[in-house]
Coordinates of C-alpha atoms in Angstrom, one line a residue:
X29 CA 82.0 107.1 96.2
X30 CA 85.0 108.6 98.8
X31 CA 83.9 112.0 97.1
X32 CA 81.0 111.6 97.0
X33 CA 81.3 110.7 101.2
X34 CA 83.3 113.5 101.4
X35 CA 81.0 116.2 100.2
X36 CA 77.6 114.9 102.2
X37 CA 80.1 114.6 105.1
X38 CA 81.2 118.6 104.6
X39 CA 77.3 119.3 103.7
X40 CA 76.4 117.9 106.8
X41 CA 79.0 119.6 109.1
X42 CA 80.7 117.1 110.5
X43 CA 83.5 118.8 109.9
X44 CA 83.4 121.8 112.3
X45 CA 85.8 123.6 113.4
X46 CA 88.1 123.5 110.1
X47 CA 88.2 126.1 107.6
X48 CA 86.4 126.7 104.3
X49 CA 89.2 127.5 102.0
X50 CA 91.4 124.1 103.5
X51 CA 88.4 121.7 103.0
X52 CA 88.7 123.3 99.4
X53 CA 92.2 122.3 99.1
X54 CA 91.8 118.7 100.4
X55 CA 89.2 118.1 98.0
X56 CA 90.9 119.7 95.2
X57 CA 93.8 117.4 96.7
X58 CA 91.8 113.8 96.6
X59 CA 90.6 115.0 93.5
X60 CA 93.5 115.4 91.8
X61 CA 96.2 112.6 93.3
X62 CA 93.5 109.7 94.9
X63 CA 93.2 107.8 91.1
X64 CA 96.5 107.8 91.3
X65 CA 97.4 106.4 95.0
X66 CA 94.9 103.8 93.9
X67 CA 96.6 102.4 90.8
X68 CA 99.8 102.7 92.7
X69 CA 98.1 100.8 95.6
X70 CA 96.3 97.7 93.0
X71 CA 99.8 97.5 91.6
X72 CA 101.4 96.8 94.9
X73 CA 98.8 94.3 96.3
X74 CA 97.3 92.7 93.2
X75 CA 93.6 93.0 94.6
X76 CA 91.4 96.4 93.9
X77 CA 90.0 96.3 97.0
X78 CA 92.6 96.6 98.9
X79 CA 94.1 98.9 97.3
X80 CA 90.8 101.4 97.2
X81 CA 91.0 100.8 101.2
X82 CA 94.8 101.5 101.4
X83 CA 94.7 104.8 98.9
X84 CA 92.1 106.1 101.1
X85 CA 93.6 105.6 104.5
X86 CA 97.1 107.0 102.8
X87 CA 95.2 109.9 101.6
X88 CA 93.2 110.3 105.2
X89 CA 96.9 110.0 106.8
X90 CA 98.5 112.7 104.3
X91 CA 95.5 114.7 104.3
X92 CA 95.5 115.2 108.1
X93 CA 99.6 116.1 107.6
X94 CA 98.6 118.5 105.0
X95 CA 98.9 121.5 107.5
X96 CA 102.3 120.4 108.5
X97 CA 104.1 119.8 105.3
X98 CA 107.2 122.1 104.6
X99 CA 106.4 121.9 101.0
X100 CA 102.7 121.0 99.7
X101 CA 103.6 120.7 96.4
X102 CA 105.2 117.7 97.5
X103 CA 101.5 116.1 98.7
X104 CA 101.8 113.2 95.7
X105 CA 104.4 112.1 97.2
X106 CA 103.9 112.3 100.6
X107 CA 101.1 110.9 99.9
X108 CA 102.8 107.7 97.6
X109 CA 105.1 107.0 100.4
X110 CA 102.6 106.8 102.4
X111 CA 100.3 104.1 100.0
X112 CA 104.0 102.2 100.1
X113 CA 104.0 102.6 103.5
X114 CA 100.2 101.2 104.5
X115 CA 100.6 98.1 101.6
X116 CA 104.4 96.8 102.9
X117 CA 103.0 96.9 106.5
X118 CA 99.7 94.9 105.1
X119 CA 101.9 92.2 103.4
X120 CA 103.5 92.1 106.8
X121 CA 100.4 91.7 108.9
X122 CA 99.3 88.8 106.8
X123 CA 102.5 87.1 106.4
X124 CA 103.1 87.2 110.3
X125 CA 99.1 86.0 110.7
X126 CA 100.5 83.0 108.4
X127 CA 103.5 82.3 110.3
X128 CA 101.2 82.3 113.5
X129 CA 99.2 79.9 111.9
X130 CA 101.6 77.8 110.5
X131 CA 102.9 77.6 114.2
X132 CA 100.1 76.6 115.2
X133 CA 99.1 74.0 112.6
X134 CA 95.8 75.1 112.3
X135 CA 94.1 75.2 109.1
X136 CA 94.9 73.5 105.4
X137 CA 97.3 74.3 102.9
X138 CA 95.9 77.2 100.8
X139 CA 96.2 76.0 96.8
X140 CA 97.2 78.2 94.9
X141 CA 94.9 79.0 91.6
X142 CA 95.9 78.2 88.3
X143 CA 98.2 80.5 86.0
X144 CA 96.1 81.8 83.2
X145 CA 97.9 81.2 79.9
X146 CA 98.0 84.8 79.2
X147 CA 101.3 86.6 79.4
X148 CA 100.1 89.7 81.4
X149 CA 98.8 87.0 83.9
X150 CA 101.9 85.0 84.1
X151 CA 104.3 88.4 84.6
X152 CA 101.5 89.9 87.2
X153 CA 101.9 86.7 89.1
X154 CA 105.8 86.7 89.0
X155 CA 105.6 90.1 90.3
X156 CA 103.4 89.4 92.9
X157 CA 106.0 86.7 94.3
X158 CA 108.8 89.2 94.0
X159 CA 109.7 90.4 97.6
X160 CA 108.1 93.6 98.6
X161 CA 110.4 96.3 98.3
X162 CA 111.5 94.8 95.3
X163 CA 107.9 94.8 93.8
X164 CA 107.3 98.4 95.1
X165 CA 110.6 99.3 93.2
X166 CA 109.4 98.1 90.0
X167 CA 105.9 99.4 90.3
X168 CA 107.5 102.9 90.7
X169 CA 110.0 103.2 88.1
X170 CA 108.0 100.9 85.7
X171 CA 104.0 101.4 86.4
X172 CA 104.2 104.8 87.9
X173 CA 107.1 106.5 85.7
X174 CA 109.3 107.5 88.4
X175 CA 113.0 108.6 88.1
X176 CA 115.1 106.8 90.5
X177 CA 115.5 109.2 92.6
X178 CA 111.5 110.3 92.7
X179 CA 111.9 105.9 93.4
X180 CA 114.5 106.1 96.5
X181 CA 112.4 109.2 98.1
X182 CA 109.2 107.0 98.3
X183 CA 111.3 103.9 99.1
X184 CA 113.9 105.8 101.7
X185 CA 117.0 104.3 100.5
X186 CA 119.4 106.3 98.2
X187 CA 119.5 106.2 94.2
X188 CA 121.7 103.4 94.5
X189 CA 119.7 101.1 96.8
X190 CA 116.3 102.0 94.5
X191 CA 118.6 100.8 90.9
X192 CA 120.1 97.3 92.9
X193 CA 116.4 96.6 93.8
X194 CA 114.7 97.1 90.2
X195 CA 118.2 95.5 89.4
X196 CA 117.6 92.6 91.7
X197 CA 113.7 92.5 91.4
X198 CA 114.5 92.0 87.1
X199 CA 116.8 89.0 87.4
X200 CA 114.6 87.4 89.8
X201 CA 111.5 88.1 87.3
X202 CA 113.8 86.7 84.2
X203 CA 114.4 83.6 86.3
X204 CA 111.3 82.9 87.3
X205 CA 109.5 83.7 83.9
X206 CA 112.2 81.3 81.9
X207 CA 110.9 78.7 84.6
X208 CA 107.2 79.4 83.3
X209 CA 108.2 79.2 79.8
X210 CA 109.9 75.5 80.9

């Protein structure tokens, strides 16, 4: 769909003023690295949507930094950090928004649905309770591949920091999934 957007947008000329040869390049760029902010994005939230939305507003972000980036070659990252970025200051949003209401005493008690038996289901879920940099750790070095290093760049903490957080973020999961098994 986005590319699809993208190219009736260009065909249309609503995008005056900037060259040819770099709409070229951004479109070779969402092309090539958007699949991948998004599955980086659905393993951060848990929910598709949301990630679609946040993989395109990181790539719209990095896109319009494209021009000022020292290295391109670094876009995919740039451009993960960015994804990180967008869905730790979502979870934020909505977990001050329930504090507010909370406050407030507005509103019931959301219940929470019902663990499906299947494993995958049961460790999704006790990542999703894992505390966000500590689920965005694991989602890098785990889901996505990355070294720990390539980890601490998109997290901005050193080497260190990234290995005590997976560190951290794997006890908590062992804990929690004993607790299921209980």
């Amino acid at each position: 769909y986005a590319v699809h957007g993208w190219k009736q947008g260009r065909n249309l000329g609503l995008r005056a003023g900037v060259e040819a040869d770099m709409l070229d390049r951004i479109e070779e760029l969402y092309e090539r690295h958007v699949a991948g902010a998004i599955r980086l994005a659905t393993l951060l939230t848990g929910d598709p949507s949301m990630a679609e939305d946040l993989a395109h507003e990181g790539f719209i972000r990095s896109a319009g930094r494209f021009r000022h980036l020292r290295n391109p070659t670094s876009f995919d990252a740039y451009l993960k950090r960015t994804v990180v970025n967008l869905a730790h200051e979502r979870f934020r949003r909505q977990r001050l928004e329930r504090e507010a209401v909370r406050r407030e005493g507005v509103g019931e008690p959301v219940a929470r649905a019902a663990y499906s038996p299947e494993d995958r289901e049961i460790v999704w879920s006790a990542i999703l309770r894992l505390p966000f940099r500590q689920r965005a750790a694991i989602v890098l070095r785990y889901y996505e591949d990355l070294s720990e290093e390539q980890t601490a760049v998109v997290l901005r903490c050193s080497a260190r920091a990234a290995n005590s957080l997976v560190s951290r973020a794997m006890t908590t999961l062992r804990q929690d999934l004993t607790k299921e098994e209980g």
